[in-house]
């Protein structure tokens, strides 16, 4: 099974990204082939500061490796290191109805808010389709918000195949666990765009401070509390065993425990959960060349595979294929 997914480096990764996406990348990485990439070209539709994009891309690579992405099992690369993907985007663009893109939510939502969208945002799903089709991906682990884009991908692949012959494999979405709709510190869905995130690798003190900011109700310390309606408890669940959850739930229900104590429990559980990843991250941070080597080796593997599919697509639609350009 060929697995592929991409994640945008538009901010540092947070608990929602881990439980909702990255954790599954790691679980799936043992498959015959898995490709994971940092979607820096997609991020260009929101970040226009060069130094920031470069830094976030670097941090994303380190974070993914620290969290357990293993280059011996999966190919990790920067999207922009595989220029074949933008070439394929153009071929697919000529197969794309405007009306199909007008229905896509990233563009539609922005327009509905009265904001002006650029052509990059409008055609974002075509680049995503190229990401997927270029490597003959079979399974694409994504959050439910991305299913529409997989449908666009299938639609474009079908159109191309019926016009020019079977070139592209039709991918299936692998929808990531819904249980992982991780709440942010305000109780809404954790998201960079809502400014309510808890970043995975915050320094210990900052992490504690952020956890202490999680919104709770004003039930006095001595009164019983309902764990089921409390974001602190919802988050604690992600990091703990059923026994630990039961123990903390009992303290909620008994009364006499303030939310501060529950937050301290959450802080300790999260520190323990990510302890190994933090250690690995510190090691990787000290070896920037290793990280860069991993990304470049990943790009070489991805390009090799990508070029085969691109050449087939070019040939199929009547374009010339240049003999093996240097990588
Ligand atoms: P953000 O909303 O912070 O911008 P992204 O849209 O870049 O995050 O999400 C990257 C991946 O992380 C997606 O696959 C998405 O499904 C997952 N994800 C993001 N936030 C959450 C969350 N709060 N709960 C579960 N999964 C999430
Ligand atoms: N658009 C995806 C997101 O915002 C990121 C992405 C880009 C992606 N290309 C992809 C995901 C290809 C899966 C496959 O989450």
CSV table of C-alpha atoms and ligand atoms in Angstrom, one decimal:
chain,number,residue,atom,x,y,z
A,1,UNK,CA,0.0,0.0,0.0
A,2,UNK,CA,1.4,3.4,-1.0
A,3,UNK,CA,0.6,6.0,1.6
A,4,UNK,CA,1.1,9.8,1.2
A,5,UNK,CA,0.2,12.9,3.2
A,6,UNK,CA,1.4,16.4,3.5
A,7,UNK,CA,1.3,18.9,6.3
A,8,UNK,CA,1.6,22.7,6.0
A,9,UNK,CA,4.4,24.5,7.9
A,10,UNK,CA,2.1,27.4,8.8
A,11,UNK,CA,2.9,27.3,12.5
A,12,UNK,CA,4.6,25.0,15.1
A,13,UNK,CA,2.7,21.7,15.5
A,14,UNK,CA,0.2,21.5,18.3
A,15,UNK,CA,-1.6,18.8,20.2
A,16,UNK,CA,-4.4,18.8,17.6
A,17,UNK,CA,-1.9,18.1,14.8
A,18,UNK,CA,-0.4,15.2,16.7
A,19,UNK,CA,-3.5,13.4,17.8
A,20,UNK,CA,-5.4,14.3,14.6
A,21,UNK,CA,-2.7,13.7,12.0
A,22,UNK,CA,0.9,13.0,12.7
A,23,UNK,CA,0.3,10.1,15.1
A,24,UNK,CA,-1.4,8.3,12.3
A,25,UNK,CA,1.5,9.1,9.9
A,26,UNK,CA,3.8,7.2,12.3
A,27,UNK,CA,1.4,4.3,12.6
A,28,UNK,CA,1.1,4.0,8.8
A,29,UNK,CA,4.8,4.5,8.1
A,30,UNK,CA,5.6,0.7,8.2
A,31,UNK,CA,3.7,0.3,4.9
A,32,UNK,CA,5.4,-0.9,1.8
A,33,UNK,CA,5.9,2.8,0.8
A,34,UNK,CA,5.0,5.9,2.6
A,35,UNK,CA,5.7,9.5,1.6
A,36,UNK,CA,5.2,12.4,3.9
A,37,UNK,CA,6.1,15.9,3.0
A,38,UNK,CA,6.1,19.4,4.3
A,39,UNK,CA,3.8,21.4,2.1
A,40,UNK,CA,5.8,24.5,1.8
A,41,UNK,CA,4.3,25.4,-1.6
A,42,UNK,CA,0.8,25.3,-0.1
A,43,UNK,CA,2.0,27.4,2.9
A,44,UNK,CA,3.0,30.1,0.4
A,45,UNK,CA,-0.6,30.9,0.0
A,46,UNK,CA,-0.6,32.2,3.6
A,47,UNK,CA,3.0,33.0,4.6
A,48,UNK,CA,4.8,35.7,2.6
A,49,UNK,CA,7.8,36.2,4.8
A,50,UNK,CA,10.7,34.3,3.5
A,51,UNK,CA,12.6,33.9,6.8
A,52,UNK,CA,9.5,32.7,8.6
A,53,UNK,CA,8.6,30.1,6.0
A,54,UNK,CA,12.2,28.8,6.0
A,55,UNK,CA,12.2,28.6,9.7
A,56,UNK,CA,8.8,26.9,10.1
A,57,UNK,CA,9.7,24.4,7.4
A,58,UNK,CA,12.9,23.5,9.3
A,59,UNK,CA,11.1,23.2,12.6
A,60,UNK,CA,8.4,21.0,10.9
A,61,UNK,CA,11.0,18.6,9.7
A,62,UNK,CA,12.7,18.4,13.1
A,63,UNK,CA,9.3,18.0,14.9
A,64,UNK,CA,8.2,15.2,12.6
A,65,UNK,CA,11.4,13.3,13.1
A,66,UNK,CA,11.4,13.9,16.8
A,67,UNK,CA,7.8,12.6,17.0
A,68,UNK,CA,8.9,9.3,15.5
A,69,UNK,CA,8.8,9.7,11.7
A,70,UNK,CA,11.6,7.2,10.7
A,71,UNK,CA,13.4,7.9,7.5
A,72,UNK,CA,14.3,4.2,7.2
A,73,UNK,CA,10.6,3.5,6.9
A,74,UNK,CA,9.1,6.6,5.3
A,75,UNK,CA,10.3,9.1,2.8
A,76,UNK,CA,10.2,12.6,4.3
A,77,UNK,CA,10.8,15.6,2.0
A,78,UNK,CA,10.0,19.2,1.3
A,79,UNK,CA,7.2,19.6,-1.3
A,80,UNK,CA,9.2,22.3,-3.1
A,81,UNK,CA,12.3,20.1,-3.5
A,82,UNK,CA,10.3,18.1,-6.1
A,83,UNK,CA,9.7,20.6,-8.9
A,84,UNK,CA,7.9,17.8,-10.9
A,85,UNK,CA,4.9,18.5,-8.7
A,86,UNK,CA,4.4,22.0,-10.1
A,87,UNK,CA,4.8,20.7,-13.7
A,88,UNK,CA,2.1,18.1,-13.1
A,89,UNK,CA,0.0,20.8,-11.5
A,90,UNK,CA,-0.1,22.6,-14.9
A,91,UNK,CA,-1.1,19.4,-16.8
A,92,UNK,CA,-3.9,18.9,-14.3
A,93,UNK,CA,-4.9,22.6,-14.4
A,94,UNK,CA,-5.8,22.1,-18.1
A,95,UNK,CA,-8.3,19.4,-17.0
A,96,UNK,CA,-9.9,21.4,-14.2
A,97,UNK,CA,-13.2,23.1,-14.6
A,98,UNK,CA,-13.4,26.5,-12.9
A,99,UNK,CA,-16.7,25.5,-11.4
A,100,UNK,CA,-15.0,22.6,-9.6
A,101,UNK,CA,-12.6,24.9,-7.8
A,102,UNK,CA,-15.3,27.5,-7.1
A,103,UNK,CA,-16.9,24.9,-4.9
A,104,UNK,CA,-13.8,24.2,-2.8
A,105,UNK,CA,-14.1,25.5,0.7
A,106,UNK,CA,-10.7,27.2,1.3
A,107,UNK,CA,-11.5,29.6,-1.6
A,108,UNK,CA,-15.3,29.7,-0.9
A,109,UNK,CA,-14.8,30.5,2.8
A,110,UNK,CA,-12.4,33.3,2.1
A,111,UNK,CA,-14.7,34.8,-0.6
A,112,UNK,CA,-17.7,34.5,1.7
A,113,UNK,CA,-15.8,36.7,4.3
A,114,UNK,CA,-15.4,39.3,1.6
A,115,UNK,CA,-11.6,38.8,1.4
A,116,UNK,CA,-9.8,38.7,-1.9
A,117,UNK,CA,-8.3,35.3,-2.8
A,118,UNK,CA,-5.3,34.9,-5.1
A,119,UNK,CA,-4.9,32.4,-7.9
A,120,UNK,CA,-2.7,30.3,-5.6
A,121,UNK,CA,-5.5,29.8,-3.1
A,122,UNK,CA,-8.0,29.2,-5.9
A,123,UNK,CA,-5.9,26.5,-7.5
A,124,UNK,CA,-4.6,25.0,-4.2
A,125,UNK,CA,-6.6,21.8,-4.7
A,126,UNK,CA,-5.0,21.2,-8.1
A,127,UNK,CA,-1.5,21.3,-6.5
A,128,UNK,CA,-2.8,19.0,-3.8
A,129,UNK,CA,-4.0,16.6,-6.5
A,130,UNK,CA,-0.6,16.7,-8.2
A,131,UNK,CA,1.0,15.9,-4.8
A,132,UNK,CA,-1.1,12.8,-4.6
A,133,UNK,CA,-1.1,11.6,-8.2
A,134,UNK,CA,2.6,12.2,-8.8
A,135,UNK,CA,3.6,9.3,-6.6
A,136,UNK,CA,0.8,6.9,-7.5
A,137,UNK,CA,-0.5,7.2,-4.0
A,138,UNK,CA,-3.2,4.7,-2.9
A,139,UNK,CA,-4.1,5.9,0.5
A,140,UNK,CA,-4.1,9.5,1.8
A,141,UNK,CA,-4.5,10.0,5.5
A,142,UNK,CA,-6.2,13.3,6.0
A,143,UNK,CA,-8.6,15.2,8.4
A,144,UNK,CA,-12.2,15.2,7.3
A,145,UNK,CA,-11.8,18.8,6.1
A,146,UNK,CA,-9.6,17.5,3.3
A,147,UNK,CA,-11.9,14.9,1.9
A,148,UNK,CA,-13.3,17.4,-0.6
A,149,UNK,CA,-9.7,17.8,-2.0
A,150,UNK,CA,-9.3,14.0,-2.4
A,151,UNK,CA,-12.6,14.0,-4.4
A,152,UNK,CA,-11.2,16.7,-6.6
A,153,UNK,CA,-8.1,14.6,-7.0
A,154,UNK,CA,-10.1,11.6,-8.1
A,155,UNK,CA,-12.2,13.7,-10.4
A,156,UNK,CA,-9.1,15.1,-12.2
A,157,UNK,CA,-7.4,11.7,-12.4
A,158,UNK,CA,-10.5,10.2,-14.0
A,159,UNK,CA,-10.8,13.1,-16.5
A,160,UNK,CA,-7.2,12.7,-17.4
A,161,UNK,CA,-7.3,9.0,-17.7
A,162,UNK,CA,-10.4,9.0,-19.8
A,163,UNK,CA,-9.0,11.6,-22.1
A,164,UNK,CA,-5.5,10.2,-22.4
A,165,UNK,CA,-5.4,6.7,-21.1
A,166,UNK,CA,-4.8,5.1,-17.7
A,167,UNK,CA,-1.9,7.1,-16.2
A,168,UNK,CA,-3.1,7.9,-12.7
A,169,UNK,CA,-4.0,5.7,-9.8
A,170,UNK,CA,-7.3,6.8,-8.0
A,171,UNK,CA,-6.5,7.5,-4.4
A,172,UNK,CA,-8.7,6.7,-1.4
A,173,UNK,CA,-8.9,9.0,1.7
A,174,UNK,CA,-8.0,7.4,5.0
A,175,UNK,CA,-10.0,9.6,7.4
A,176,UNK,CA,-8.2,10.3,10.5
A,177,UNK,CA,-9.8,9.5,13.8
A,178,UNK,CA,-12.7,11.8,14.7
A,179,UNK,CA,-12.0,11.2,18.4
A,180,UNK,CA,-9.1,13.4,17.8
A,181,UNK,CA,-11.1,16.7,17.5
A,182,UNK,CA,-8.8,18.1,20.1
A,183,UNK,CA,-10.1,21.2,21.9
A,184,UNK,CA,-8.0,24.3,22.3
A,185,UNK,CA,-7.5,26.4,25.5
A,186,UNK,CA,-10.8,28.2,24.8
A,187,UNK,CA,-12.7,24.9,24.3
A,188,UNK,CA,-13.2,25.4,20.6
A,189,UNK,CA,-11.4,23.1,18.1
A,190,UNK,CA,-7.6,23.6,18.5
A,191,UNK,CA,-6.3,25.5,15.5
A,192,UNK,CA,-3.5,27.9,14.7
A,193,UNK,CA,-6.1,30.2,13.1
A,194,UNK,CA,-8.0,30.5,16.4
A,195,UNK,CA,-4.9,31.3,18.5
A,196,UNK,CA,-5.9,28.6,21.0
A,197,UNK,CA,-3.2,26.0,20.5
A,198,UNK,CA,-0.9,24.2,22.8
A,199,UNK,CA,2.3,23.5,20.9
A,200,UNK,CA,3.9,20.2,21.4
A,201,UNK,CA,7.4,21.4,22.0
A,202,UNK,CA,6.8,24.5,24.1
A,203,UNK,CA,9.5,24.9,26.7
A,204,UNK,CA,8.4,23.4,30.0
A,205,UNK,CA,7.5,26.7,31.8
A,206,UNK,CA,5.6,28.0,28.8
A,207,UNK,CA,3.7,24.8,28.5
A,208,UNK,CA,2.6,24.9,32.1
A,209,UNK,CA,1.6,28.5,31.7
A,210,UNK,CA,-0.5,27.7,28.6
A,211,UNK,CA,-2.2,24.8,30.2
A,212,UNK,CA,-3.1,27.0,33.2
A,213,UNK,CA,-4.9,29.3,30.7
A,214,UNK,CA,-7.4,26.5,29.6
A,215,UNK,CA,-10.9,27.9,30.1
A,216,UNK,CA,-12.9,26.2,32.8
A,217,UNK,CA,-16.2,27.2,34.5
A,218,UNK,CA,-16.4,28.9,37.8
A,219,UNK,CA,-17.5,26.0,40.0
A,220,UNK,CA,-15.9,26.7,43.4
A,221,UNK,CA,-13.1,24.4,44.6
A,222,UNK,CA,-15.1,22.5,47.2
A,223,UNK,CA,-18.0,21.6,44.8
A,224,UNK,CA,-18.2,18.4,42.7
A,225,UNK,CA,-17.4,19.0,39.0
A,226,UNK,CA,-18.3,17.2,35.8
A,227,UNK,CA,-15.3,15.8,34.0
A,228,UNK,CA,-17.3,15.2,30.8
A,229,UNK,CA,-17.9,18.9,30.1
A,230,UNK,CA,-14.3,20.0,31.0
A,231,UNK,CA,-11.7,20.6,28.3
A,232,UNK,CA,-8.9,19.9,30.8
A,233,UNK,CA,-10.3,16.4,31.3
A,234,UNK,CA,-10.9,15.9,27.5
A,235,UNK,CA,-7.3,16.7,27.0
A,236,UNK,CA,-6.1,14.6,29.9
A,237,UNK,CA,-7.8,11.6,28.3
A,238,UNK,CA,-5.5,11.8,25.3
A,239,UNK,CA,-2.4,11.3,27.5
A,240,UNK,CA,-3.6,8.8,30.1
A,241,UNK,CA,-4.6,5.2,30.7
A,242,UNK,CA,-8.3,4.3,31.5
A,243,UNK,CA,-7.3,3.8,35.2
A,244,UNK,CA,-5.7,7.2,35.4
A,245,UNK,CA,-8.7,8.8,33.7
A,246,UNK,CA,-11.0,7.1,36.2
A,247,UNK,CA,-8.9,8.3,39.1
A,248,UNK,CA,-9.0,11.9,38.0
A,249,UNK,CA,-12.7,11.7,37.1
A,250,UNK,CA,-13.4,10.5,40.7
A,251,UNK,CA,-11.5,13.5,42.1
A,252,UNK,CA,-13.7,15.8,39.9
A,253,UNK,CA,-16.9,14.2,41.1
A,254,UNK,CA,-15.9,14.2,44.8
A,255,UNK,CA,-15.4,17.9,45.0
A,256,UNK,CA,-12.6,19.5,46.9
A,257,UNK,CA,-10.3,19.7,43.8
A,258,UNK,CA,-9.8,22.9,42.0
A,259,UNK,CA,-9.2,23.1,38.2
A,260,UNK,CA,-5.7,24.2,38.9
A,261,UNK,CA,-4.9,20.7,40.3
A,262,UNK,CA,-6.5,19.0,37.2
A,263,UNK,CA,-4.4,21.2,35.0
A,264,UNK,CA,-1.2,20.2,36.9
A,265,UNK,CA,-2.1,16.6,36.3
A,266,UNK,CA,-2.6,17.3,32.6
A,267,UNK,CA,0.8,19.1,32.5
A,268,UNK,CA,2.6,16.2,34.1
A,269,UNK,CA,0.9,13.7,31.8
A,270,UNK,CA,1.7,15.7,28.7
A,271,UNK,CA,5.4,16.1,29.8
A,272,UNK,CA,5.7,12.4,30.3
A,273,UNK,CA,3.9,11.5,27.0
A,274,UNK,CA,6.2,13.7,24.9
A,275,UNK,CA,9.4,13.1,27.0
A,276,UNK,CA,11.2,10.9,24.4
A,277,UNK,CA,10.2,13.2,21.6
A,278,UNK,CA,11.6,16.1,23.5
A,279,UNK,CA,14.9,14.3,24.0
A,280,UNK,CA,15.1,13.4,20.3
A,281,UNK,CA,14.2,16.9,19.3
A,282,UNK,CA,17.1,18.4,21.4
A,283,UNK,CA,19.4,15.9,19.7
A,284,UNK,CA,18.2,16.7,16.2
A,285,UNK,CA,18.3,20.5,16.9
A,286,UNK,CA,22.1,20.0,17.5
A,287,UNK,CA,22.5,18.2,14.2
A,288,UNK,CA,21.0,20.4,11.5
A,289,UNK,CA,23.0,18.7,8.8
A,290,UNK,CA,21.5,15.4,9.5
A,291,UNK,CA,18.0,16.8,9.2
A,292,UNK,CA,18.9,18.5,5.9
A,293,UNK,CA,20.5,15.2,4.6
A,294,UNK,CA,17.3,13.3,5.5
A,295,UNK,CA,15.2,15.9,3.6
A,296,UNK,CA,17.5,15.8,0.5
A,297,UNK,CA,17.6,12.0,0.4
A,298,UNK,CA,13.8,12.0,0.7
A,299,UNK,CA,13.5,14.4,-2.2
A,300,UNK,CA,15.8,12.2,-4.3
A,301,UNK,CA,13.6,9.2,-3.7
A,302,UNK,CA,10.4,11.2,-4.3
A,303,UNK,CA,11.7,12.8,-7.5
A,304,UNK,CA,12.7,9.4,-8.9
A,305,UNK,CA,9.3,8.0,-8.4
A,306,UNK,CA,7.6,11.3,-9.4
A,307,UNK,CA,9.5,11.7,-12.6
A,308,UNK,CA,8.3,8.3,-13.8
A,309,UNK,CA,4.6,9.2,-13.4
A,310,UNK,CA,5.1,12.8,-14.7
A,311,UNK,CA,6.8,11.4,-17.8
A,312,UNK,CA,4.0,9.0,-18.4
A,313,UNK,CA,1.5,11.9,-18.1
A,314,UNK,CA,3.5,14.1,-20.4
A,315,UNK,CA,3.8,11.5,-23.0
A,316,UNK,CA,0.2,10.6,-22.8
A,317,UNK,CA,-0.9,14.2,-23.5
A,318,UNK,CA,1.5,14.7,-26.4
A,319,UNK,CA,4.3,16.6,-24.7
A,320,UNK,CA,8.0,15.9,-25.2
A,321,UNK,CA,9.9,14.1,-22.4
A,322,UNK,CA,13.4,15.2,-21.9
A,323,UNK,CA,15.9,12.5,-21.3
A,324,UNK,CA,16.6,12.1,-17.6
A,325,UNK,CA,17.5,15.6,-16.3
A,326,UNK,CA,20.1,15.8,-13.4
A,327,UNK,CA,18.6,15.8,-9.9
B,1,LIG,P1,-4.6,24.2,11.9
B,1,LIG,O1,-6.1,24.0,12.1
B,1,LIG,O2,-3.9,24.4,13.3
B,1,LIG,O3,-4.2,25.2,10.9
B,1,LIG,P2,-3.9,22.2,10.0
B,1,LIG,O4,-5.2,22.6,9.2
B,1,LIG,O5,-2.6,22.6,9.4
B,1,LIG,O6,-4.1,22.8,11.5
B,1,LIG,O7,-4.0,20.7,10.3
B,1,LIG,C1,-3.0,19.7,9.9
B,1,LIG,C2,-3.6,18.4,10.3
B,1,LIG,O8,-3.8,18.3,11.7
B,1,LIG,C3,-4.9,18.1,9.6
B,1,LIG,O9,-4.8,16.7,9.1
B,1,LIG,C4,-5.9,18.2,10.7
B,1,LIG,O10,-6.9,17.2,10.5
B,1,LIG,C5,-5.2,17.9,12.0
B,1,LIG,N1,-5.7,18.8,13.0
B,1,LIG,C6,-5.6,20.1,13.2
B,1,LIG,N2,-6.2,20.6,14.3
B,1,LIG,C7,-6.8,19.5,14.9
B,1,LIG,C8,-7.6,19.3,16.0
B,1,LIG,N3,-7.9,20.3,16.8
B,1,LIG,N4,-8.1,18.1,16.3
B,1,LIG,C9,-7.8,17.1,15.5
B,1,LIG,N5,-7.0,17.2,14.4
B,1,LIG,C10,-6.5,18.4,14.1
B,2,LIG,N1,-4.0,20.7,2.2
B,2,LIG,C1,-3.5,19.9,3.3
B,2,LIG,C2,-3.9,20.5,4.6
B,2,LIG,O1,-4.0,21.7,4.7
B,2,LIG,C3,-2.1,19.7,3.2
B,2,LIG,C4,-1.7,18.9,1.9
B,2,LIG,C5,-1.1,19.4,0.8
B,2,LIG,C6,-1.9,17.5,1.7
B,2,LIG,N2,-0.9,18.4,-0.1
B,2,LIG,C7,-1.4,17.3,0.4
B,2,LIG,C8,-2.5,16.5,2.4
B,2,LIG,C9,-1.5,16.0,-0.2
B,2,LIG,C10,-2.6,15.2,1.8
B,2,LIG,C11,-2.1,15.0,0.5
B,2,LIG,O2,-4.0,19.8,5.6
